[in-house]
mmCIF file of C-alpha atoms in Angstrom:
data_model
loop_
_atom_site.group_PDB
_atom_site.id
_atom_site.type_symbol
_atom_site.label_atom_id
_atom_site.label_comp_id
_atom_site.label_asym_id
_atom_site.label_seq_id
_atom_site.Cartn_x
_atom_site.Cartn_y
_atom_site.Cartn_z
ATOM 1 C CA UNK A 1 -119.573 178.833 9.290
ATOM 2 C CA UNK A 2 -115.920 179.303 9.827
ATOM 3 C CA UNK A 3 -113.678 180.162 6.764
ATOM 4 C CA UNK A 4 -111.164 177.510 8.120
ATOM 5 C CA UNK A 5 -113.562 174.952 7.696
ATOM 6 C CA UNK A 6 -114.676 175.613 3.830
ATOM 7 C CA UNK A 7 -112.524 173.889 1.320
ATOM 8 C CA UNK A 8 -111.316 176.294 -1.817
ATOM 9 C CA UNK A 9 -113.418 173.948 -3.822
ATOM 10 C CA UNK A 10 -116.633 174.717 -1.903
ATOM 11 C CA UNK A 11 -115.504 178.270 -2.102
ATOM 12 C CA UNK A 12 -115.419 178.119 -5.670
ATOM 13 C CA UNK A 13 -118.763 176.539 -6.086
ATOM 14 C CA UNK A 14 -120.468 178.770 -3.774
ATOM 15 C CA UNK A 15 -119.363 181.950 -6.044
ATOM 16 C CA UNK A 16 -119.744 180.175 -9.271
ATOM 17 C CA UNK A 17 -123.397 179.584 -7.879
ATOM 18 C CA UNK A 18 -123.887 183.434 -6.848
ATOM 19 C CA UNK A 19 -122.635 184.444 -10.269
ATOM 20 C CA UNK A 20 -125.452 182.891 -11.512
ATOM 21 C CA UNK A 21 -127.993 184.185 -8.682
ATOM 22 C CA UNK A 22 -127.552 182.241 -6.281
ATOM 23 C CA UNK A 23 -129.001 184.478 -2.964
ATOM 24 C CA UNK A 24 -128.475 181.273 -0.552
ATOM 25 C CA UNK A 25 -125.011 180.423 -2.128
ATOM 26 C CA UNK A 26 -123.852 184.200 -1.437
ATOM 27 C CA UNK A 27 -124.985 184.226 2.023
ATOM 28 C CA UNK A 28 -123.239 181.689 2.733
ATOM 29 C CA UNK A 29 -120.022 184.052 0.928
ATOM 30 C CA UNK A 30 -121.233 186.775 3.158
ATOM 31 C CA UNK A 31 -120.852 184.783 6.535
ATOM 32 C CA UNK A 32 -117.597 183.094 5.378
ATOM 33 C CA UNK A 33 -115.958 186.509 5.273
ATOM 34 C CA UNK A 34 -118.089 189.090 7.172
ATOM 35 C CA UNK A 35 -115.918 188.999 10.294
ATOM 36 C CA UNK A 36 -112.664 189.505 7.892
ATOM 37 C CA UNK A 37 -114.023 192.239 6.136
ATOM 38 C CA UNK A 38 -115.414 194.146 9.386
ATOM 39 C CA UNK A 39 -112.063 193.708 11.433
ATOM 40 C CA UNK A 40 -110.019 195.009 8.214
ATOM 41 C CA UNK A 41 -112.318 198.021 7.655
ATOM 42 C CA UNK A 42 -112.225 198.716 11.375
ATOM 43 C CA UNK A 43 -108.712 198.809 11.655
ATOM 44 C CA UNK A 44 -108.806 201.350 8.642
ATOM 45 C CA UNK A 45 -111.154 203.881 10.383
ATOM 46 C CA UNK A 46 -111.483 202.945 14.133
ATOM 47 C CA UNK A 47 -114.982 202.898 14.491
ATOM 48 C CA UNK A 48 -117.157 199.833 14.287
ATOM 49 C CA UNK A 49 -120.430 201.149 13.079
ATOM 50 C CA UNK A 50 -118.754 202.826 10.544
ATOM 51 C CA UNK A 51 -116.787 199.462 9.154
ATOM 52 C CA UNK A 52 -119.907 197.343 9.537
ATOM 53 C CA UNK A 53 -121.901 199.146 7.480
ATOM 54 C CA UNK A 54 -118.960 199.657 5.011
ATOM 55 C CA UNK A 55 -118.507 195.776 5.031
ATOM 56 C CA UNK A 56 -122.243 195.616 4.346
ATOM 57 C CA UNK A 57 -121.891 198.348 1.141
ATOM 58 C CA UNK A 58 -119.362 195.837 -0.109
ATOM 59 C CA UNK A 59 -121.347 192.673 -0.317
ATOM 60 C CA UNK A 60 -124.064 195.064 -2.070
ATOM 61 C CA UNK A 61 -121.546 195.791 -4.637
ATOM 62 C CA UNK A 62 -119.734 192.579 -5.154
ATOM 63 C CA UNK A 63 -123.483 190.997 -5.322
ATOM 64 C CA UNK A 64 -123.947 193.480 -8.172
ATOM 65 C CA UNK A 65 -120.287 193.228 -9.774
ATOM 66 C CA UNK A 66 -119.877 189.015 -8.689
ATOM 67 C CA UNK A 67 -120.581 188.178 -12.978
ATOM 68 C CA UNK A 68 -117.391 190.561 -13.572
ATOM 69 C CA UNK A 69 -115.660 188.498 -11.530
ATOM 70 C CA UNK A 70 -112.973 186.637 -14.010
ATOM 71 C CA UNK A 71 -112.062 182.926 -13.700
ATOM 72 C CA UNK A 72 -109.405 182.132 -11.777
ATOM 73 C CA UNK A 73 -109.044 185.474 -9.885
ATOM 74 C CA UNK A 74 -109.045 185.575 -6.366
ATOM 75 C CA UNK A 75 -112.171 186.419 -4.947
ATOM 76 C CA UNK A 76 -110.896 187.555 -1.073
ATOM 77 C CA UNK A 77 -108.234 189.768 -3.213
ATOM 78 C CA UNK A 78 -110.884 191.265 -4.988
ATOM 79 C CA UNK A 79 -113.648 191.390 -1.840
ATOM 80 C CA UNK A 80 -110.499 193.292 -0.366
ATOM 81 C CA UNK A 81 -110.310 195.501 -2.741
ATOM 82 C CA UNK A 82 -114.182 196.639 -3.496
ATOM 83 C CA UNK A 83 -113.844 196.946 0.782
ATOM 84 C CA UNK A 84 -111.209 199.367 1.256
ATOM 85 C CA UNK A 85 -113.311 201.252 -1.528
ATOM 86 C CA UNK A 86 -115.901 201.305 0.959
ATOM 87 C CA UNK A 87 -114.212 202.153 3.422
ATOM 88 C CA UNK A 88 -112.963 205.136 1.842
ATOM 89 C CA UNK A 89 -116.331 206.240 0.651
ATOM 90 C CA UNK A 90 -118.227 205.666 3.251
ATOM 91 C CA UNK A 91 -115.363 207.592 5.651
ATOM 92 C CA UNK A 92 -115.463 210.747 3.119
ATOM 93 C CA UNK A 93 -119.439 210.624 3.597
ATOM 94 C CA UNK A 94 -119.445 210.705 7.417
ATOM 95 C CA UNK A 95 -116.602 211.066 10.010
ATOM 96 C CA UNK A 96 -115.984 207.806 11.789
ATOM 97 C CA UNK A 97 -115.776 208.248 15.573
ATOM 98 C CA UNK A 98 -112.920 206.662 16.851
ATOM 99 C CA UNK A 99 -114.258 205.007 20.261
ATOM 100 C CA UNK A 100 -112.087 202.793 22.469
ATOM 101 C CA UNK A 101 -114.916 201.768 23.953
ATOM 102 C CA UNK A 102 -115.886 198.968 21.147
ATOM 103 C CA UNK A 103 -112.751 197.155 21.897
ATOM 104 C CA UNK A 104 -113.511 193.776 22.951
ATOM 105 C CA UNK A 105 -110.319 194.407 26.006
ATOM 106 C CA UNK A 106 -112.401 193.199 28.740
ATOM 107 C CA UNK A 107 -110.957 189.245 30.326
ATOM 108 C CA UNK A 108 -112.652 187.740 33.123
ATOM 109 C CA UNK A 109 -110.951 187.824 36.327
ATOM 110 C CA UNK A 110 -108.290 190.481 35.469
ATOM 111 C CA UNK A 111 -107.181 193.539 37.714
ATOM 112 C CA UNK A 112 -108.706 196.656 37.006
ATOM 113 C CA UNK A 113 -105.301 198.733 37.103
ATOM 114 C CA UNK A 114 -104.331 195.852 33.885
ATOM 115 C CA UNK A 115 -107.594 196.536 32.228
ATOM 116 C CA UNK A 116 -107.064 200.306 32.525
ATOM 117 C CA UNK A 117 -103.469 199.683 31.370
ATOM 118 C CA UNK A 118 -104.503 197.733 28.234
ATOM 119 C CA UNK A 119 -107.121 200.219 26.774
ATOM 120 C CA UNK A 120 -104.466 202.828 27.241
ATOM 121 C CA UNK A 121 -101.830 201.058 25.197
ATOM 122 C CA UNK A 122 -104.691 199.789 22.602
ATOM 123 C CA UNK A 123 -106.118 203.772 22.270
ATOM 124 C CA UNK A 124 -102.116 204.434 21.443
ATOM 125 C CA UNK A 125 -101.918 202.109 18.982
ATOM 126 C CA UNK A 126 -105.142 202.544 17.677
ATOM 127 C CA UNK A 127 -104.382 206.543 17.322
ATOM 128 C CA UNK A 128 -100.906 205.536 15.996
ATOM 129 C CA UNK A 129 -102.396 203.631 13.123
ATOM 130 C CA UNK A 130 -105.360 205.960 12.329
ATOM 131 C CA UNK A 131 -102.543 208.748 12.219
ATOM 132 C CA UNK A 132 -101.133 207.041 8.993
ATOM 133 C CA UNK A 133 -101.670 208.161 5.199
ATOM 134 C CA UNK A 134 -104.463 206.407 3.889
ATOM 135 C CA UNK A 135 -102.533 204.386 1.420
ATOM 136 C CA UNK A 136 -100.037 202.930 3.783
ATOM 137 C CA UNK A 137 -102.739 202.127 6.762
ATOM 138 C CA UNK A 138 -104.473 200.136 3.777
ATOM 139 C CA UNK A 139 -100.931 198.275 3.071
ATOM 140 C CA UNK A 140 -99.887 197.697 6.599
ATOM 141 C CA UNK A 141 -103.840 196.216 7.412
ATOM 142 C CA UNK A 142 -103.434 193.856 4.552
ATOM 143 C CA UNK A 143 -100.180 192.304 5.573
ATOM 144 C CA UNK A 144 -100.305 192.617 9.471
ATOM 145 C CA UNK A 145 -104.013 191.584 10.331
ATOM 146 C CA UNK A 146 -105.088 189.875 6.696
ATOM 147 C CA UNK A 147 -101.367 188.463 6.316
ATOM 148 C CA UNK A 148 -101.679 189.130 2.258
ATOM 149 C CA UNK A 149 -98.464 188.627 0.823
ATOM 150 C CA UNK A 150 -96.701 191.244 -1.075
ATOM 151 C CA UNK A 151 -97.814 189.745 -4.817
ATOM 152 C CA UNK A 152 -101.934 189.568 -3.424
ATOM 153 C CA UNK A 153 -101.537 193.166 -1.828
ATOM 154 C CA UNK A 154 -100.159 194.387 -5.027
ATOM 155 C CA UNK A 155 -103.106 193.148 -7.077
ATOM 156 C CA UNK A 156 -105.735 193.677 -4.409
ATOM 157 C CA UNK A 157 -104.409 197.313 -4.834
ATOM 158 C CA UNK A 158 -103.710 197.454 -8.278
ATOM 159 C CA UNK A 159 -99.933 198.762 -7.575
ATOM 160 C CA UNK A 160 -96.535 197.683 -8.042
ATOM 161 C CA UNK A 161 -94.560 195.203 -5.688
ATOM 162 C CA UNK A 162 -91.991 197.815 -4.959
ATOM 163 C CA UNK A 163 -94.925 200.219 -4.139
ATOM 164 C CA UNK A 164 -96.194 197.762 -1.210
ATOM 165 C CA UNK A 165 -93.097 197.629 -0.157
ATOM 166 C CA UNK A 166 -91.601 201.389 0.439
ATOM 167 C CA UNK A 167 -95.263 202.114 1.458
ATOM 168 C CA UNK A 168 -95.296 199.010 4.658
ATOM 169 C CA UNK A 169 -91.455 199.968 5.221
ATOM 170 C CA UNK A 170 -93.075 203.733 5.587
ATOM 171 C CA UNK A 171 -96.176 202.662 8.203
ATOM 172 C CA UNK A 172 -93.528 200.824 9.862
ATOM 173 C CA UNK A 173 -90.951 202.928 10.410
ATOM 174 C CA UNK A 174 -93.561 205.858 11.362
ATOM 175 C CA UNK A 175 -95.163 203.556 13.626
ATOM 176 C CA UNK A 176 -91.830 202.806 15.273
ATOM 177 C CA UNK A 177 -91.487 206.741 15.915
ATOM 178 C CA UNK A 178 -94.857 206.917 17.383
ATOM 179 C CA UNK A 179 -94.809 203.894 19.578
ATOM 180 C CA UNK A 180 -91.333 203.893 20.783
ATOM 181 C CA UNK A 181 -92.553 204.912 24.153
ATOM 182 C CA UNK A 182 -94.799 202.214 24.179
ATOM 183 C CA UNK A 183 -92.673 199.407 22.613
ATOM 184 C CA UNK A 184 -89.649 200.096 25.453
ATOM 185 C CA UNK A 185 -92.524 199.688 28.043
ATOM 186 C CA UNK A 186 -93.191 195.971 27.286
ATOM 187 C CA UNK B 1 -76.743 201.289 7.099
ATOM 188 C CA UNK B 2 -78.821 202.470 3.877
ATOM 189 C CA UNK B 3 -82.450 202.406 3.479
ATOM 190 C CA UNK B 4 -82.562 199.967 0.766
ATOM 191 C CA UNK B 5 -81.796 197.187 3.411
ATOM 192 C CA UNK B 6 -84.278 198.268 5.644
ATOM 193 C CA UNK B 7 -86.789 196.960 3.008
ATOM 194 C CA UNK B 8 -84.891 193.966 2.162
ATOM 195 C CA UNK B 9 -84.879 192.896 6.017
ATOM 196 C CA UNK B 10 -88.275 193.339 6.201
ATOM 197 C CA UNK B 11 -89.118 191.551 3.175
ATOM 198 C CA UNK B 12 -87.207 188.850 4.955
ATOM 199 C CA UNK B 13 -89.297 189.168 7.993
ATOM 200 C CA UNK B 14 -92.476 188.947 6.315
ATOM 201 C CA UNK B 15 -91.410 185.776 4.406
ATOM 202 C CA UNK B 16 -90.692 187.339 0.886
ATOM 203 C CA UNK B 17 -87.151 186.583 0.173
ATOM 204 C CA UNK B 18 -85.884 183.703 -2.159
ATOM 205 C CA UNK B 19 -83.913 181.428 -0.388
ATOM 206 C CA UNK B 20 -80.787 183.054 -2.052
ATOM 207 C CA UNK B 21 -81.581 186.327 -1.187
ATOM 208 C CA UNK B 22 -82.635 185.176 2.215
ATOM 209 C CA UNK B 23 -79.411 183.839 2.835
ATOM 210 C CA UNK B 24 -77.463 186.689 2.058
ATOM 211 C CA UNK B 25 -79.875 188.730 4.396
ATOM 212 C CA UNK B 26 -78.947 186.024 6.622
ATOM 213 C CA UNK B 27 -75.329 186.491 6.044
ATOM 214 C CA UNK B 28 -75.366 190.159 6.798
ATOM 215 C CA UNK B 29 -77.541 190.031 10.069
ATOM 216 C CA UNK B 30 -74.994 187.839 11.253
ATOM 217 C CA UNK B 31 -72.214 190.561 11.040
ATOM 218 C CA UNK B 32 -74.460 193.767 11.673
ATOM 219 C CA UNK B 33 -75.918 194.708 14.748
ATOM 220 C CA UNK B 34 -78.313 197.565 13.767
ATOM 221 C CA UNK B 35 -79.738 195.183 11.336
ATOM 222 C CA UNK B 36 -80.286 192.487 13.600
ATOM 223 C CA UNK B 37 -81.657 195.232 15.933
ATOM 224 C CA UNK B 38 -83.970 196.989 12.999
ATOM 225 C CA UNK B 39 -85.248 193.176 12.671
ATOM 226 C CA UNK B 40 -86.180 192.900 16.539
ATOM 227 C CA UNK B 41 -87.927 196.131 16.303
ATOM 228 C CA UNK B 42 -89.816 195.459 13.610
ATOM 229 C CA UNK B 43 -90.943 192.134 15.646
ATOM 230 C CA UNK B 44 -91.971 193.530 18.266
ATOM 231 C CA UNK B 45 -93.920 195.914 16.236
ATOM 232 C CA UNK B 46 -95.871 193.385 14.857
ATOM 233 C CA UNK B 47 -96.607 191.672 17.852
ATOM 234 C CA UNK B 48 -98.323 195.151 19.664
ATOM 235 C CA UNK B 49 -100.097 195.331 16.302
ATOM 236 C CA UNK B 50 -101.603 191.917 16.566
ATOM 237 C CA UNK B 51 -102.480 192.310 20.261
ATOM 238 C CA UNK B 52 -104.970 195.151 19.251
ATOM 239 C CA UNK B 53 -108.153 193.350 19.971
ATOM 240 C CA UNK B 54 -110.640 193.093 17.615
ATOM 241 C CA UNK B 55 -114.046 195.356 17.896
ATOM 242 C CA UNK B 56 -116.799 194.044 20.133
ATOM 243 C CA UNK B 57 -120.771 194.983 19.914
ATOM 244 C CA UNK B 58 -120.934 193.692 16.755
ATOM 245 C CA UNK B 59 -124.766 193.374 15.095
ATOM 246 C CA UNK B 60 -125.215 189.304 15.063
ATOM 247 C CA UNK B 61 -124.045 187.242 11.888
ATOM 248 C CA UNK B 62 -127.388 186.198 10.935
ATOM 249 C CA UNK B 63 -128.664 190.376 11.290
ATOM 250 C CA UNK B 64 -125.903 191.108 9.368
ATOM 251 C CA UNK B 65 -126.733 188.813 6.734
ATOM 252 C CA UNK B 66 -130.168 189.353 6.532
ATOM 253 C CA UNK B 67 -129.674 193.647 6.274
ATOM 254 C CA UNK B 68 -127.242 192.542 3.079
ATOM 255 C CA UNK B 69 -129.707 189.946 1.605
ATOM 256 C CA UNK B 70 -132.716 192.576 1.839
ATOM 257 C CA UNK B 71 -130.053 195.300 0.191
ATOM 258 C CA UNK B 72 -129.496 193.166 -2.600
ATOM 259 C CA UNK B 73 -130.800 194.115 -6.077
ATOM 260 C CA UNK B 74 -132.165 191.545 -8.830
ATOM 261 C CA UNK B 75 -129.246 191.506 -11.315
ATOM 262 C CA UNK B 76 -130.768 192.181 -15.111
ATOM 263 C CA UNK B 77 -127.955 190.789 -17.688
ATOM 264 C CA UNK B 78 -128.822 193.401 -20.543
ATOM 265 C CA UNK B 79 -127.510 196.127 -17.662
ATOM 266 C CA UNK B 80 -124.366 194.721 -18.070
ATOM 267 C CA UNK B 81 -124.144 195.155 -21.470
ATOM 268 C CA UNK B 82 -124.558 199.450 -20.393
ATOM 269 C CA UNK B 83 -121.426 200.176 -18.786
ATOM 270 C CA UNK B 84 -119.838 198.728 -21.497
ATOM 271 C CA UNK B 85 -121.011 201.706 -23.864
ATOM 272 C CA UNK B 86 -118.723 204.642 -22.219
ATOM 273 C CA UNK B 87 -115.878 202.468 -21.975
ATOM 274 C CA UNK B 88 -115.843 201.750 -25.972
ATOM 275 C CA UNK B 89 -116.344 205.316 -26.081
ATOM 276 C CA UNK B 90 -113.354 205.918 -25.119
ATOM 277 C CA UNK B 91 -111.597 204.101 -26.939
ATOM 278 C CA UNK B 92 -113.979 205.268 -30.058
ATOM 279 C CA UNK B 93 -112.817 208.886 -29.881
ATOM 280 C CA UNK B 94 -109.193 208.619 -31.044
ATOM 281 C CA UNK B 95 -109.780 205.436 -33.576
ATOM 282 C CA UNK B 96 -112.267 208.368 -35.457
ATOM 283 C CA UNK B 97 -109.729 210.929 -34.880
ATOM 284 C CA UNK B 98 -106.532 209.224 -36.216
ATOM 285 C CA UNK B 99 -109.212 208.039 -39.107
ATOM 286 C CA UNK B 100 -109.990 212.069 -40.268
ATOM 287 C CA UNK B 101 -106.155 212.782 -39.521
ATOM 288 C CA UNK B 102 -104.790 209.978 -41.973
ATOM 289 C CA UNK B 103 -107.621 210.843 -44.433
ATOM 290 C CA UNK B 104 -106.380 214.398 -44.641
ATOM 291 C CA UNK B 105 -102.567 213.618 -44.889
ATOM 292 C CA UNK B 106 -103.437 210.870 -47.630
ATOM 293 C CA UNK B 107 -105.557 214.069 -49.379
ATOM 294 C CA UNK B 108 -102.705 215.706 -49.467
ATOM 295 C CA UNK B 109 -99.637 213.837 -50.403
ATOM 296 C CA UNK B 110 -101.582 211.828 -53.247
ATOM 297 C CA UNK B 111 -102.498 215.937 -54.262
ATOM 298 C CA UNK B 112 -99.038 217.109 -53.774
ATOM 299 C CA UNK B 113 -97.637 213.831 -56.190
ATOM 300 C CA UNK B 114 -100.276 214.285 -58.889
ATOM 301 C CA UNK B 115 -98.567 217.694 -59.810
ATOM 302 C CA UNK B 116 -96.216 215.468 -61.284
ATOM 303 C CA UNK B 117 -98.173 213.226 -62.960
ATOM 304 C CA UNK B 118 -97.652 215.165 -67.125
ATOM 305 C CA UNK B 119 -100.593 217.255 -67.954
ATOM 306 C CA UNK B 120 -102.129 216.780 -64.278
ATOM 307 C CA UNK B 121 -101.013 220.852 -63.595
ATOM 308 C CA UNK B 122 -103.542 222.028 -66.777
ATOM 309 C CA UNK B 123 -106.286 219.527 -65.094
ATOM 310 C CA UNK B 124 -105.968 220.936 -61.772
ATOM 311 C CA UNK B 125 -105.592 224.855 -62.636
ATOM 312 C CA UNK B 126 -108.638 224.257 -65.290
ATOM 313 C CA UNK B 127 -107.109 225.255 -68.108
ATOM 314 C CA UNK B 128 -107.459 222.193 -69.651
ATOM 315 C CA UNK B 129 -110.547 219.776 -70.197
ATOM 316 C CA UNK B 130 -110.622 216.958 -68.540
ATOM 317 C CA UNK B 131 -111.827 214.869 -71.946
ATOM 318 C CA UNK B 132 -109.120 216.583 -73.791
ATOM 319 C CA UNK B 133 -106.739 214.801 -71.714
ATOM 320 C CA UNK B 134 -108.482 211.734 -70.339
ATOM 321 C CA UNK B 135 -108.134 209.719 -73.376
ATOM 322 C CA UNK B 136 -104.194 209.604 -72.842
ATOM 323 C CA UNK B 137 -104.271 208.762 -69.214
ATOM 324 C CA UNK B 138 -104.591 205.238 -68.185
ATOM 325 C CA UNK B 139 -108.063 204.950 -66.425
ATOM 326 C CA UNK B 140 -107.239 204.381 -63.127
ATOM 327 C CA UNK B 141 -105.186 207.633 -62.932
ATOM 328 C CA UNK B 142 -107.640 209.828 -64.646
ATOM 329 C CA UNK B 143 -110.785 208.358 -61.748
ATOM 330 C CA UNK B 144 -107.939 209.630 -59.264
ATOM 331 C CA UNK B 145 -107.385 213.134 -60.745
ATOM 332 C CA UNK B 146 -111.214 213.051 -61.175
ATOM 333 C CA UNK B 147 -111.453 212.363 -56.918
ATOM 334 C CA UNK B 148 -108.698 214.984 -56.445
ATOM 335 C CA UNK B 149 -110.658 217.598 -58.063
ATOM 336 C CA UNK B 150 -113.687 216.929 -55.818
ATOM 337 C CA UNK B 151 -111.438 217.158 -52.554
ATOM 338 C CA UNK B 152 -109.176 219.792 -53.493
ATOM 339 C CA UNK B 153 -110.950 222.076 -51.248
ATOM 340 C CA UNK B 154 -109.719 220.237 -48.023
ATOM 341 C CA UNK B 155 -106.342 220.185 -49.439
ATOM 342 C CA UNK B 156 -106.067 224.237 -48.362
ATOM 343 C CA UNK B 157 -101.970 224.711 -48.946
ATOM 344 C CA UNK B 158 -98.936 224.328 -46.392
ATOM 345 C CA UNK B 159 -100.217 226.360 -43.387
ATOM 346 C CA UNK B 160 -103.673 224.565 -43.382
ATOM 347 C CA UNK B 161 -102.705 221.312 -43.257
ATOM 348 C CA UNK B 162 -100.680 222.211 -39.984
ATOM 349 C CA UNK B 163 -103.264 224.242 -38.482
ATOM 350 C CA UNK B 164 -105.415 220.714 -39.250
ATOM 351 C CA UNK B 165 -103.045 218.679 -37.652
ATOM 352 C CA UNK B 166 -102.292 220.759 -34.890
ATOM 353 C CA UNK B 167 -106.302 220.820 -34.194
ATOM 354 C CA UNK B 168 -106.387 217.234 -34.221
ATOM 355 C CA UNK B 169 -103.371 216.545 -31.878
ATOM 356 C CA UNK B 170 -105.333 218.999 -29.234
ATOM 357 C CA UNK B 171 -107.925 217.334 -30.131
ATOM 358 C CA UNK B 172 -106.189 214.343 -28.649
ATOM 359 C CA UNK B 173 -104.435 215.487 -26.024
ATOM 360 C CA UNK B 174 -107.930 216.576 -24.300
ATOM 361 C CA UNK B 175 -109.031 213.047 -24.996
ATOM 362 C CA UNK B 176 -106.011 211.554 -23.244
ATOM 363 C CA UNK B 177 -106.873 214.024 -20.223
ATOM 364 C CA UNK B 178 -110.195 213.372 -19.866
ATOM 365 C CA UNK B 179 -109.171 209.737 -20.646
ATOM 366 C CA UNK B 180 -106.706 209.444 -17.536
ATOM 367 C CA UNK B 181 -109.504 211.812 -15.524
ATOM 368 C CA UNK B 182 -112.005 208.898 -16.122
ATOM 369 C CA UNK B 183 -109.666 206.217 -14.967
ATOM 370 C CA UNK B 184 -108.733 207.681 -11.861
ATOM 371 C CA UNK B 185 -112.251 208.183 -10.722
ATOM 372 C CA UNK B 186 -112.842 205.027 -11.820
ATOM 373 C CA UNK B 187 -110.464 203.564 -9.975
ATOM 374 C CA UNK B 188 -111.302 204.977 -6.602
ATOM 375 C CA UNK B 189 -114.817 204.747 -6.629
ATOM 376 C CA UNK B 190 -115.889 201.779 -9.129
ATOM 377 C CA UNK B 191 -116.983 198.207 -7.356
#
């Protein structure tokens, strides 16, 4: 089922259902955002075993936590937020190897010297993000690749506004630095 | 060009502005050019960002779904009721202690004004009986020097009552640490 396609109403029904037990209804939660949660916690620690089975730990806990879950709050805010737990957790637990290799670069009928181009400039910008503090990889992810605004980021990570801010303006200009190079290339 | 504009252009990049603020961005990027070349940078940033692909060899939705559904716990609603009992804890700890603290400081003021109170002193120093005396006090005053007598002992003099205090304000202070301790672990590793 594609998120697209569900209504906020349906959303809303399917987690008022879960709260209540629901193991069909939350499913149903877990395929709506399973590809969302995996790309975001892969783009945190570059390795995708690592961020499925951190996306996995997270649906354990919000299955567990879903009753806490107050009226009105946003549940993807809040699924964000028990995932870059995860993320972390599961990253202090066992090193993440950071393979190139799991990119999905490959396009049919395209030059070998452009393929071998491509997964050179997405292993730069993969090491470029990876080589970011924690806490301002989490804030650029959010906005970049989850497009949060600054107000959802800010409660997603329980910080100020001006907080998200200095911290993407950080990861930004550091990435800048890093990918210079890269960015006068193309 | 200052820092502080930096963050305002890219607030205007990522859609954050209010339309009066984003005009006056606008208005400046007109007449700068190393804004309106920070803002160029900054798009094509984004756009080498975005064209990181996303990871392939993914397990299948429906495996994935089925490993979380067989990871899944029965939920028991009395559990919920547990976590609760640490947190009021918390809060518990310097309710009691303000309790004992304004207990002791009551002791000892409502002491400190009986002395005043005529023939209270020959009460208090025993060289008076209490019936000798009672008779002329009005009765709620005389069940008060009566309860003063009983808690003279905590009211130890001057130095004790600051040494009490002084224990109680540590007393607090290690709360509030391990207080702020508890959130921060909370924080990071709760949900």
């Amino acid at each position: 089922m594609m998120l697209e396609a569900v209504s906020v109403g349906d959303e809303s029904k399917l987690i008022s259902l879960a709260q209540e037990g629901d193991r069909q209804a939350f499913a149903e939660l877990v395929s709506l955002y399973r590809l969302r949660v995996i790309n975001m916690v892969y783009r945190m620690c570059g390795d995708a075993r690592v961020a499925e089975d951190a996306a996995q730990e997270a649906f354990i806990r919000v299955w567990q936590h879903l009753p806490d879950l107050r009226p009105g709050s946003s549940f993807r805010n809040w699924l964000y937020r028990i995932a870059v737990n995860s993320a972390l957790d599961i990253t202090r637990r066992e090193k993440p190897n950071v393979d190139i290799d799991s990119l999905d670069l490959a396009s049919p009928g395209e030059h070998l010297e452009v393929r071998l181009e491509r997964r050179e400039s997405a292993r730069e910008i993969r090491q470029a993000v990876l080589s970011l503090p924690h806490a301002s990889r989490v804030v650029l992810i959010l906005r970049e690749y989850e497009g949060l605004s600054y107000r959802e980021i800010a409660a997603t990570l329980d910080i100020s506004i001006g907080t998200v801010m200095s911290r993407l303006h950080y990861a930004r200009t550091r990435l800048v630095e890093i990918l210079r190079p890269l960015m006068e290339a193309t | 060009m200052n820092g502080h504009l930096e963050i305002w252009i890219e607030a205007y990049l990522d859609d954050e502005l209010s339309s009066l603020h984003r005009h006056q961005v606008e208005a400046h990027l007109g007449e700068c050019q190393p804004c309106r070349a920070l803002l160029e940078e900054r798009k094509n940033l984004s756009a080498l960002l975005m064209a990181l692909p996303d990871p392939a060899n993914l397990k299948s939705e429906a495996r994935f779904v089925a490993e979380v559904g067989l990871q899944l716990k029965q939920r028991r609603k009395a559990l919920q009721i547990i976590p609760m009992v640490p947190d009021l804890g918390w809060y518990f700890i310097p309710v009691v202690l303000l309790l004992v603290l304004t207990f002791f400081q009551t002791v000892a003021i409502l002491s400190n004004m009986l002395w005043v109170v005529p023939g209270a002193k020959l009460i208090l120093l025993d060289q008076v009986s209490l019936v000798s005396v009672l008779p002329s006090l009005p009765e709620p005053l005389s069940a008060l020097i009566n309860m003063m007598d009983l808690l003279s002992p905590l009211n130890g003099g001057f130095f004790t009552g600051i040494g009490a205090g002084l224990l109680i304000s540590l007393m607090y202070v290690c709360w509030l640490v391990g207080w702020w301790v508890w959130k921060q672990r909370t924080a990071v590793s709760q949900v």
